[in-house]
mmCIF file of C-alpha atoms in Angstrom:
data_model
loop_
_atom_site.group_PDB
_atom_site.id
_atom_site.type_symbol
_atom_site.label_atom_id
_atom_site.label_comp_id
_atom_site.label_asym_id
_atom_site.label_seq_id
_atom_site.Cartn_x
_atom_site.Cartn_y
_atom_site.Cartn_z
ATOM 1 C CA ARG A 1 67.022 78.716 85.506
ATOM 2 C CA LEU A 2 63.659 78.496 87.643
ATOM 3 C CA CYS A 3 60.485 81.248 88.449
ATOM 4 C CA PRO A 4 57.817 80.748 91.263
ATOM 5 C CA ASN A 5 54.541 81.736 89.502
ATOM 6 C CA SER A 6 52.964 85.100 90.165
ATOM 7 C CA GLY A 7 50.561 83.744 92.795
ATOM 8 C CA SER A 8 53.302 81.285 94.257
ATOM 9 C CA ALA A 9 54.128 81.936 98.172
ATOM 10 C CA SER A 10 56.948 80.330 98.214
ATOM 11 C CA PHE A 11 58.903 77.661 96.156
ATOM 12 C CA GLU A 12 61.427 76.073 96.343
ATOM 13 C CA GLY A 13 64.169 74.160 92.762
ATOM 14 C CA LEU A 14 66.556 73.129 91.003
ATOM 15 C CA VAL A 15 68.904 75.548 89.327
ATOM 16 C CA TYR A 16 71.981 75.555 87.472
ATOM 17 C CA VAL A 17 74.895 77.895 89.414
ATOM 18 C CA GLY A 18 77.824 78.363 87.230
ATOM 19 C CA ARG A 19 78.282 74.695 85.655
ATOM 20 C CA VAL A 20 76.097 72.826 88.633
ATOM 21 C CA LEU A 21 73.322 71.650 89.715
ATOM 22 C CA ARG A 22 71.930 72.468 92.813
ATOM 23 C CA ARG A 23 69.068 73.231 94.665
ATOM 24 C CA VAL A 24 67.649 76.713 95.958
ATOM 25 C CA ASN A 25 65.853 77.535 98.707
ATOM 26 C CA LEU A 26 63.714 80.475 96.803
ATOM 27 C CA LYS A 27 61.355 81.344 99.381
ATOM 28 C CA ILE A 28 64.211 83.948 100.666
ATOM 29 C CA PRO A 29 63.089 87.167 98.680
ATOM 30 C CA ILE A 30 66.576 88.341 96.991
ATOM 31 C CA LEU A 31 66.783 84.751 96.051
ATOM 32 C CA VAL A 32 63.483 84.900 94.055
ATOM 33 C CA ARG A 33 64.600 88.740 92.843
ATOM 34 C CA PHE A 34 67.743 87.569 91.523
ATOM 35 C CA PHE A 35 66.837 83.719 89.794
ATOM 36 C CA CYS A 36 64.160 85.568 87.971
ATOM 37 C CA ASP A 37 66.501 87.848 86.467
ATOM 38 C CA GLU A 38 64.995 90.630 88.116
ATOM 39 C CA ASP A 39 67.401 93.969 88.365
ATOM 40 C CA THR A 40 70.424 93.162 90.737
ATOM 41 C CA LYS A 41 71.048 97.085 91.348
ATOM 42 C CA PRO A 42 69.354 97.373 94.252
ATOM 43 C CA ASP A 43 70.140 94.553 96.321
ATOM 44 C CA PHE A 44 73.600 94.540 95.375
ATOM 45 C CA ARG A 45 74.748 97.876 94.238
ATOM 46 C CA LEU A 46 75.929 95.806 90.931
ATOM 47 C CA SER A 47 73.910 95.638 87.597
ATOM 48 C CA ARG A 48 74.124 91.927 86.127
ATOM 49 C CA GLU A 49 76.769 92.725 83.724
ATOM 50 C CA SER A 50 79.362 93.784 86.958
ATOM 51 C CA LEU A 51 77.806 90.455 88.285
ATOM 52 C CA ALA A 52 78.504 88.577 85.531
ATOM 53 C CA ARG A 53 81.627 89.868 85.467
ATOM 54 C CA LEU A 54 82.822 89.692 88.516
ATOM 55 C CA LEU A 55 82.244 85.550 88.486
ATOM 56 C CA HIS A 56 83.991 84.850 85.751
ATOM 57 C CA LEU A 57 86.998 86.659 86.877
ATOM 58 C CA LEU A 58 86.811 85.113 90.202
ATOM 59 C CA ASN A 59 86.278 81.749 88.389
ATOM 60 C CA GLN A 60 85.771 79.383 91.374
ATOM 61 C CA ASP A 61 83.712 76.450 90.054
ATOM 62 C CA ARG A 62 82.961 75.258 93.630
ATOM 63 C CA ARG A 63 81.202 72.715 94.275
ATOM 64 C CA HIS A 64 80.784 72.701 98.287
ATOM 65 C CA GLY A 65 79.517 74.587 100.861
ATOM 66 C CA TRP A 66 76.592 77.291 99.000
ATOM 67 C CA GLY A 67 78.441 77.657 95.387
ATOM 68 C CA ALA A 68 80.354 80.060 94.145
ATOM 69 C CA THR A 69 77.308 82.668 92.648
ATOM 70 C CA ILE A 70 75.229 81.470 95.856
ATOM 71 C CA GLU A 71 78.330 83.021 98.191
ATOM 72 C CA THR A 72 79.062 86.223 96.094
ATOM 73 C CA LEU A 73 75.322 87.519 96.638
ATOM 74 C CA VAL A 74 76.006 87.544 100.129
ATOM 75 C CA PHE A 75 79.137 89.164 100.379
ATOM 76 C CA LEU A 76 77.812 91.837 97.443
ATOM 77 C CA PHE A 77 74.409 92.368 100.237
ATOM 78 C CA TRP A 78 76.737 92.710 103.608
ATOM 79 C CA LEU A 79 79.032 95.268 101.400
ATOM 80 C CA ALA A 80 75.707 97.244 99.788
ATOM 81 C CA SER A 81 73.165 97.188 102.265
ATOM 82 C CA GLY A 82 76.245 98.183 106.173
ATOM 83 C CA THR A 83 74.198 95.892 107.808
ATOM 84 C CA SER A 84 75.434 93.450 110.696
ATOM 85 C CA TYR A 85 76.335 89.408 109.514
ATOM 86 C CA ARG A 86 72.885 89.128 111.563
ATOM 87 C CA VAL A 87 70.700 90.939 109.663
ATOM 88 C CA VAL A 88 72.040 89.059 106.440
ATOM 89 C CA SER A 89 71.986 85.695 108.194
ATOM 90 C CA ARG A 90 68.552 86.065 108.405
ATOM 91 C CA VAL A 91 67.805 87.998 104.761
ATOM 92 C CA PHE A 92 69.749 85.106 102.955
ATOM 93 C CA GLY A 93 68.773 82.146 105.608
ATOM 94 C CA MET A 94 71.830 80.827 106.732
ATOM 95 C CA PRO A 95 73.120 81.475 110.357
ATOM 96 C CA ARG A 96 75.574 83.676 111.041
ATOM 97 C CA SER A 97 78.690 82.187 111.531
ATOM 98 C CA THR A 98 78.477 81.063 107.826
ATOM 99 C CA VAL A 99 78.113 84.485 106.555
ATOM 100 C CA HIS A 100 81.038 85.434 108.834
ATOM 101 C CA SER A 101 82.975 82.950 106.856
ATOM 102 C CA ILE A 102 82.091 83.488 102.989
ATOM 103 C CA VAL A 103 82.014 87.347 103.615
ATOM 104 C CA HIS A 104 85.790 87.181 105.156
ATOM 105 C CA ARG A 105 86.389 84.176 101.795
ATOM 106 C CA VAL A 106 84.927 86.313 99.648
ATOM 107 C CA THR A 107 87.075 89.494 100.611
ATOM 108 C CA GLU A 108 89.855 87.278 100.255
ATOM 109 C CA GLU A 109 88.958 86.201 97.029
ATOM 110 C CA VAL A 110 88.260 89.355 95.530
ATOM 111 C CA VAL A 111 91.357 91.268 96.511
ATOM 112 C CA ASP A 112 93.452 88.415 94.942
ATOM 113 C CA ILE A 113 92.346 89.178 91.476
ATOM 114 C CA ARG A 114 93.022 93.039 92.179
ATOM 115 C CA HIS A 115 95.838 92.329 89.625
ATOM 116 C CA GLN A 116 93.754 91.762 86.790
ATOM 117 C CA VAL A 117 91.399 95.059 87.209
ATOM 118 C CA ILE A 118 94.177 97.133 88.770
ATOM 119 C CA HIS A 119 96.894 97.624 87.243
ATOM 120 C CA LEU A 120 98.979 100.137 84.577
ATOM 121 C CA PRO A 121 98.150 100.816 81.305
ATOM 122 C CA LYS A 122 99.715 97.191 79.487
ATOM 123 C CA THR A 123 100.742 98.911 75.899
ATOM 124 C CA GLU A 124 101.869 102.048 74.334
ATOM 125 C CA GLU A 125 97.775 102.340 72.394
ATOM 126 C CA ASP A 126 96.238 102.173 76.169
ATOM 127 C CA LEU A 127 98.704 104.328 77.204
ATOM 128 C CA ASN A 128 97.965 106.379 74.308
ATOM 129 C CA SER A 129 94.854 106.201 74.537
ATOM 130 C CA VAL A 130 95.326 107.705 78.583
ATOM 131 C CA SER A 131 97.127 110.326 77.567
ATOM 132 C CA ARG A 132 94.723 111.960 74.418
ATOM 133 C CA GLY A 133 91.693 111.445 77.526
ATOM 134 C CA PHE A 134 93.503 113.624 79.889
ATOM 135 C CA ALA A 135 93.748 115.874 77.155
ATOM 136 C CA GLY A 136 90.371 115.837 76.408
ATOM 137 C CA LEU A 137 89.560 116.055 79.528
ATOM 138 C CA ALA A 138 91.889 119.274 80.045
ATOM 139 C CA HIS A 139 90.095 120.440 76.866
ATOM 140 C CA HIS A 140 94.076 121.631 75.693
ATOM 141 C CA ARG A 141 96.837 119.647 74.372
ATOM 142 C CA ALA A 142 99.204 120.841 76.651
ATOM 143 C CA PHE A 143 97.656 118.014 78.645
ATOM 144 C CA VAL A 144 98.809 115.594 76.252
ATOM 145 C CA LYS A 145 101.794 113.806 78.399
ATOM 146 C CA ALA A 146 99.302 113.477 81.703
ATOM 147 C CA VAL A 147 98.347 109.437 82.367
ATOM 148 C CA GLY A 148 97.269 109.588 85.486
ATOM 149 C CA ALA A 149 95.512 111.247 88.042
ATOM 150 C CA ILE A 150 96.588 111.178 92.667
ATOM 151 C CA ASP A 151 94.616 111.565 95.398
ATOM 152 C CA GLY A 152 94.021 110.439 98.644
ATOM 153 C CA CYS A 153 90.834 109.212 100.289
ATOM 154 C CA HIS A 154 90.145 109.391 103.430
ATOM 155 C CA ILE A 155 87.895 106.218 104.881
ATOM 156 C CA ARG A 156 86.458 106.465 108.364
ATOM 157 C CA ILE A 157 87.068 103.671 110.862
ATOM 158 C CA LYS A 158 86.310 102.765 114.732
ATOM 159 C CA CYS A 159 89.044 104.514 115.977
ATOM 160 C CA PRO A 160 92.117 101.491 117.326
ATOM 161 C CA SER A 161 92.169 101.411 121.232
ATOM 162 C CA GLY A 162 95.425 102.184 122.804
ATOM 163 C CA PRO A 163 97.709 105.195 122.382
ATOM 164 C CA ASP A 164 97.895 105.008 118.543
ATOM 165 C CA GLY A 165 94.907 105.507 118.701
ATOM 166 C CA GLN A 166 95.374 108.949 118.260
ATOM 167 C CA CYS A 167 97.341 108.936 115.157
ATOM 168 C CA TYR A 168 94.219 107.917 112.555
ATOM 169 C CA ARG A 169 92.109 110.969 113.903
ATOM 170 C CA ASN A 170 92.973 113.532 111.131
ATOM 171 C CA ARG A 171 92.745 117.265 110.354
ATOM 172 C CA LYS A 172 88.660 116.932 110.746
ATOM 173 C CA LEU A 173 88.951 114.726 114.019
ATOM 174 C CA PHE A 174 87.748 111.533 113.062
ATOM 175 C CA PRO A 175 89.261 108.079 112.812
ATOM 176 C CA SER A 176 90.624 107.717 109.449
ATOM 177 C CA ILE A 177 92.983 105.098 106.865
ATOM 178 C CA ILE A 178 94.176 106.731 103.740
ATOM 179 C CA LEU A 179 93.674 105.182 100.337
ATOM 180 C CA GLN A 180 95.848 107.092 97.570
ATOM 181 C CA ALA A 181 94.811 105.989 94.269
ATOM 182 C CA VAL A 182 95.806 107.167 90.579
ATOM 183 C CA SER A 183 92.873 106.975 88.286
ATOM 184 C CA ASP A 184 93.087 106.592 84.081
ATOM 185 C CA HIS A 185 90.724 109.926 82.796
ATOM 186 C CA GLN A 186 88.476 107.729 81.970
ATOM 187 C CA GLY A 187 87.635 107.306 87.007
ATOM 188 C CA ARG A 188 89.594 103.510 86.836
ATOM 189 C CA PHE A 189 91.940 102.840 88.893
ATOM 190 C CA ILE A 190 95.578 101.672 88.168
ATOM 191 C CA ASP A 191 97.022 102.087 90.912
ATOM 192 C CA THR A 192 95.847 102.022 94.718
ATOM 193 C CA TYR A 193 97.780 102.233 98.623
ATOM 194 C CA VAL A 194 95.887 102.177 101.088
ATOM 195 C CA GLY A 195 96.271 101.664 104.812
ATOM 196 C CA TRP A 196 98.032 104.728 106.793
ATOM 197 C CA PRO A 197 96.592 106.982 109.805
ATOM 198 C CA GLY A 198 94.135 109.806 108.513
ATOM 199 C CA SER A 199 96.525 112.412 110.465
ATOM 200 C CA VAL A 200 99.430 111.395 107.856
ATOM 201 C CA HIS A 201 99.976 113.940 105.119
ATOM 202 C CA ASP A 202 98.869 113.068 101.880
ATOM 203 C CA SER A 203 102.754 113.542 100.467
ATOM 204 C CA ARG A 204 104.210 111.181 103.341
ATOM 205 C CA VAL A 205 101.792 108.881 102.101
ATOM 206 C CA LEU A 206 102.998 109.526 98.998
ATOM 207 C CA ARG A 207 106.931 108.769 99.567
ATOM 208 C CA HIS A 208 106.389 106.014 101.442
ATOM 209 C CA SER A 209 104.461 104.514 98.596
ATOM 210 C CA PRO A 210 105.693 101.706 95.421
ATOM 211 C CA LEU A 211 104.425 104.288 93.156
ATOM 212 C CA TYR A 212 107.101 106.298 94.475
ATOM 213 C CA ARG A 213 110.153 104.037 95.347
ATOM 214 C CA GLN A 214 109.521 101.472 92.812
ATOM 215 C CA SER A 215 109.316 104.679 90.043
ATOM 216 C CA VAL A 216 107.856 102.359 86.805
ATOM 217 C CA TYR A 217 105.209 104.809 86.514
ATOM 218 C CA PRO A 218 104.682 106.859 84.469
ATOM 219 C CA PRO A 219 106.963 106.634 81.492
ATOM 220 C CA PRO A 220 109.409 109.234 80.568
ATOM 221 C CA GLY A 221 108.353 112.219 79.377
ATOM 222 C CA HIS A 222 104.901 111.579 81.214
ATOM 223 C CA PHE A 223 103.454 113.209 84.289
ATOM 224 C CA ILE A 224 100.833 112.832 86.993
ATOM 225 C CA LEU A 225 98.620 115.809 87.886
ATOM 226 C CA ALA A 226 97.948 116.091 91.629
ATOM 227 C CA ASP A 227 96.467 119.114 94.042
ATOM 228 C CA GLY A 228 97.886 121.132 95.741
ATOM 229 C CA GLY A 229 98.470 118.142 98.752
ATOM 230 C CA TYR A 230 101.205 117.668 96.740
ATOM 231 C CA PRO A 231 104.360 118.730 95.696
ATOM 232 C CA CYS A 232 105.443 119.528 91.750
ATOM 233 C CA LEU A 233 107.942 117.416 91.001
ATOM 234 C CA GLN A 234 109.695 115.821 88.140
ATOM 235 C CA GLN A 235 112.647 112.950 89.751
ATOM 236 C CA PRO A 236 112.046 110.527 90.921
ATOM 237 C CA LEU A 237 107.332 110.597 90.468
ATOM 238 C CA PRO A 238 106.919 112.632 87.783
ATOM 239 C CA LEU A 239 103.885 115.030 89.619
ATOM 240 C CA ILE A 240 102.255 118.528 88.018
ATOM 241 C CA THR A 241 100.455 120.182 90.861
ATOM 242 C CA PRO A 242 98.537 124.114 90.351
ATOM 243 C CA TYR A 243 100.363 126.942 91.273
ATOM 244 C CA LYS A 244 99.394 128.448 94.818
ATOM 245 C CA ARG A 245 97.649 131.253 95.458
ATOM 246 C CA PRO A 246 97.900 134.458 95.308
ATOM 247 C CA LEU A 247 97.960 133.086 91.210
ATOM 248 C CA GLN A 248 100.393 135.182 89.667
ATOM 249 C CA GLY A 249 99.242 136.394 86.560
ATOM 250 C CA VAL A 250 96.203 135.520 84.186
ATOM 251 C CA GLY A 251 98.558 132.244 82.637
ATOM 252 C CA ALA A 252 98.535 130.681 85.975
ATOM 253 C CA GLN A 253 94.747 131.592 86.524
ATOM 254 C CA ARG A 254 94.392 129.911 83.166
ATOM 255 C CA PHE A 255 96.838 127.112 83.407
ATOM 256 C CA ASN A 256 94.648 126.269 87.012
ATOM 257 C CA ASN A 257 91.509 125.599 85.307
ATOM 258 C CA HIS A 258 92.593 123.156 82.334
ATOM 259 C CA HIS A 259 94.281 121.441 85.345
ATOM 260 C CA SER A 260 91.448 120.849 87.821
ATOM 261 C CA LYS A 261 89.220 120.020 85.113
ATOM 262 C CA ALA A 262 91.359 116.905 84.125
ATOM 263 C CA ARG A 263 92.346 116.088 87.611
ATOM 264 C CA SER A 264 88.927 116.367 89.167
ATOM 265 C CA ILE A 265 88.282 113.129 87.841
ATOM 266 C CA ILE A 266 90.476 110.916 90.892
ATOM 267 C CA GLU A 267 87.431 113.093 93.042
ATOM 268 C CA ARG A 268 84.973 111.663 90.499
ATOM 269 C CA ALA A 269 86.666 108.297 91.144
ATOM 270 C CA PHE A 270 86.409 108.253 94.745
ATOM 271 C CA GLY A 271 82.828 109.608 94.412
ATOM 272 C CA MET A 272 81.403 107.220 92.374
ATOM 273 C CA MET A 273 83.335 104.750 94.940
ATOM 274 C CA LYS A 274 81.565 105.665 97.853
ATOM 275 C CA THR A 275 77.941 105.966 96.348
ATOM 276 C CA ARG A 276 78.165 103.225 95.151
ATOM 277 C CA PHE A 277 78.757 101.626 98.135
ATOM 278 C CA ARG A 278 77.424 104.664 99.913
ATOM 279 C CA SER A 279 76.278 102.793 103.504
ATOM 280 C CA ILE A 280 79.825 100.923 103.834
ATOM 281 C CA PHE A 281 81.559 104.672 103.514
ATOM 282 C CA LEU A 282 79.104 106.439 106.006
ATOM 283 C CA GLN A 283 79.832 104.138 108.342
ATOM 284 C CA ALA A 284 82.762 102.998 110.483
ATOM 285 C CA LEU A 285 84.552 99.967 109.190
ATOM 286 C CA GLU A 286 85.493 97.370 111.644
ATOM 287 C CA VAL A 287 86.607 94.301 109.959
ATOM 288 C CA HIS A 288 88.921 93.629 107.013
ATOM 289 C CA HIS A 289 89.598 97.942 106.287
ATOM 290 C CA THR A 290 92.124 97.253 103.903
ATOM 291 C CA PHE A 291 90.858 94.286 101.952
ATOM 292 C CA VAL A 292 87.089 95.555 102.090
ATOM 293 C CA ILE A 293 88.421 99.283 100.958
ATOM 294 C CA THR A 294 90.557 97.172 98.482
ATOM 295 C CA ALA A 295 87.541 94.806 97.295
ATOM 296 C CA CYS A 296 85.614 98.433 96.324
ATOM 297 C CA ALA A 297 88.352 99.730 94.743
ATOM 298 C CA ILE A 298 87.745 96.297 92.198
ATOM 299 C CA LEU A 299 84.423 96.424 91.981
ATOM 300 C CA HIS A 300 84.369 99.774 90.636
ATOM 301 C CA ASN A 301 87.360 98.843 88.040
ATOM 302 C CA ILE A 302 84.452 96.138 87.097
ATOM 303 C CA CYS A 303 81.233 98.180 86.954
ATOM 304 C CA LEU A 304 82.887 100.580 85.044
ATOM 305 C CA GLY A 305 84.390 97.944 82.577
ATOM 306 C CA ALA A 306 80.809 96.391 81.984
ATOM 307 C CA GLY A 307 79.079 100.521 82.089
ATOM 308 C CA ASP A 308 77.604 100.030 85.105
ATOM 309 C CA VAL A 309 78.415 103.830 85.829
ATOM 310 C CA ILE A 310 76.662 105.607 88.584
ATOM 311 C CA ALA A 311 76.926 109.456 89.414
ATOM 312 C CA PRO A 312 78.711 110.240 92.361
ATOM 313 C CA GLU A 313 76.623 111.973 95.668
ATOM 314 C CA ASN A 314 79.082 113.240 97.599
ATOM 315 C CA GLU A 315 80.948 116.396 97.117
ATOM 316 C CA ALA A 316 84.747 116.936 96.699
ATOM 317 C CA GLU A 317 87.484 117.075 99.944
ATOM 318 C CA VAL A 318 89.105 119.901 99.894
ATOM 319 C CA ALA A 319 92.945 119.754 98.993
ATOM 320 C CA GLU A 320 95.919 120.241 101.992
ATOM 321 C CA GLU A 321 98.561 122.866 101.365
ATOM 322 C CA ASP A 322 101.886 121.369 101.517
ATOM 323 C CA GLU A 323 104.108 120.598 104.307
ATOM 324 C CA GLY A 324 107.460 121.849 103.447
ATOM 325 C CA GLU A 325 108.071 120.571 100.362
ATOM 326 C CA ALA A 326 108.686 124.381 98.760
ATOM 327 C CA GLY A 327 112.176 123.594 98.720
ATOM 328 C CA LEU A 328 111.932 120.591 97.240
ATOM 329 C CA GLU A 329 109.043 121.835 94.337
ATOM 330 C CA ALA A 330 111.657 124.523 93.340
ATOM 331 C CA VAL A 331 114.636 122.153 92.508
ATOM 332 C CA SER A 332 112.129 119.912 90.750
ATOM 333 C CA GLY A 333 108.822 119.932 89.366
ATOM 334 C CA ALA A 334 108.245 123.812 88.828
ATOM 335 C CA LEU A 335 110.448 124.448 85.246
ATOM 336 C CA TRP A 336 108.662 121.784 84.226
ATOM 337 C CA ARG A 337 105.540 123.408 84.498
ATOM 338 C CA ASP A 338 106.093 126.308 84.017
ATOM 339 C CA GLN A 339 106.393 125.514 80.252
ATOM 340 C CA LEU A 340 103.254 123.757 80.787
ATOM 341 C CA SER A 341 101.874 127.216 82.066
ATOM 342 C CA ALA A 342 103.413 128.870 78.397
ATOM 343 C CA GLU A 343 102.123 126.150 76.116
ATOM 344 C CA VAL A 344 97.994 126.788 77.702
ATOM 345 C CA SER A 345 98.951 130.171 76.808
ATOM 346 C CA ALA A 346 100.275 129.886 73.498
ATOM 347 C CA LEU A 347 98.519 127.143 72.078
ATOM 348 C CA GLU A 348 94.288 126.598 71.848
ATOM 349 C CA GLU A 349 92.428 124.997 73.689
ATOM 350 C CA ILE A 350 90.788 121.699 72.361
ATOM 351 C CA LEU A 351 87.386 119.998 72.708
ATOM 352 C CA PRO A 352 86.360 116.075 73.647
ATOM 353 C CA ASP A 353 85.352 114.009 70.728
ATOM 354 C CA HIS A 354 82.968 112.062 73.222
ATOM 355 C CA ASP A 355 82.527 111.451 76.721
ATOM 356 C CA TYR A 356 85.538 109.916 78.461
ATOM 357 C CA LEU A 357 83.435 108.478 80.984
ATOM 358 C CA GLN A 358 81.191 106.790 78.763
ATOM 359 C CA VAL A 359 82.814 105.164 76.459
ATOM 360 C CA SER A 360 85.679 102.311 77.170
ATOM 361 C CA LYS A 361 88.587 103.380 74.826
ATOM 362 C CA TYR A 362 90.947 100.034 75.671
ATOM 363 C CA ASN A 363 90.250 96.685 77.582
ATOM 364 C CA TYR A 364 91.203 96.448 80.813
ATOM 365 C CA PHE A 365 90.290 92.653 81.408
#
């Protein structure tokens, strides 16, 4: 790699971008910082290790245009800063129309690798690692059959025009679409489903999702943890929710406490993703709604796999209450929850043996 001397005002040179030797304009400060091995997080919100993993997964040995590395940097800067194409074009010294094309193309390329990055546990060992992880998060062995935590997250958007626009206004009265996600014990997303209008209840989004309709996960005898916005189910998708208030007895209170410790990992995952790309999530998205959100979820997983963990800043959303699901719950998952609650009262608590957010128990890529 080439780097200007500290006293040089500008510099141009040849650098290897992938396996291709390219002439890079190092008069551009953001490229000077990148090619001189400076910290990439301030500009791109990803560590160098995370960037390397992303480029490896994209596997784009592009011998035309600006090259895969430069184009990926343009996309990440746009995503990290949440700024306009015009500003990005000035930062990188390229035409605005080129920035527009690069952002759209690289977004699609990132989304194309989603099944390599966002996927269910592949082996029995992976599944056991997740279940042990949730028992550790809950601090109780009764939760050793938990293999995921599910929740919905509202993503702010520009309100669509026309009569259907009001459907996108959620209970907090701002327009949004919903990201439904399942995370493992380390906060990695193992399933995502995005696109429903913000006014739709979490339980309805669930019933229309492939996770619910295809019933391929979790395996028999295992369950996913959910908050009070979902029904407590055994079939077709095993979901265990907390007891509703007012709580009846100390047993229900203890169960809810351990349940919350394990389930809150999905809220932490949303928080980490929103904090990393806060410029995108704090403003109303106008383009690529579902693609941008999916791309952020993919990058979140890549970062965790590289040990690039960021502390969440935003507060967890308040859980919704069920709407008309009580009858379904009474004949489905409530008995299973009662059995788990009895185990919580009968068995001793366990202490986690390590920090599940810091130590990877199985390989995602």
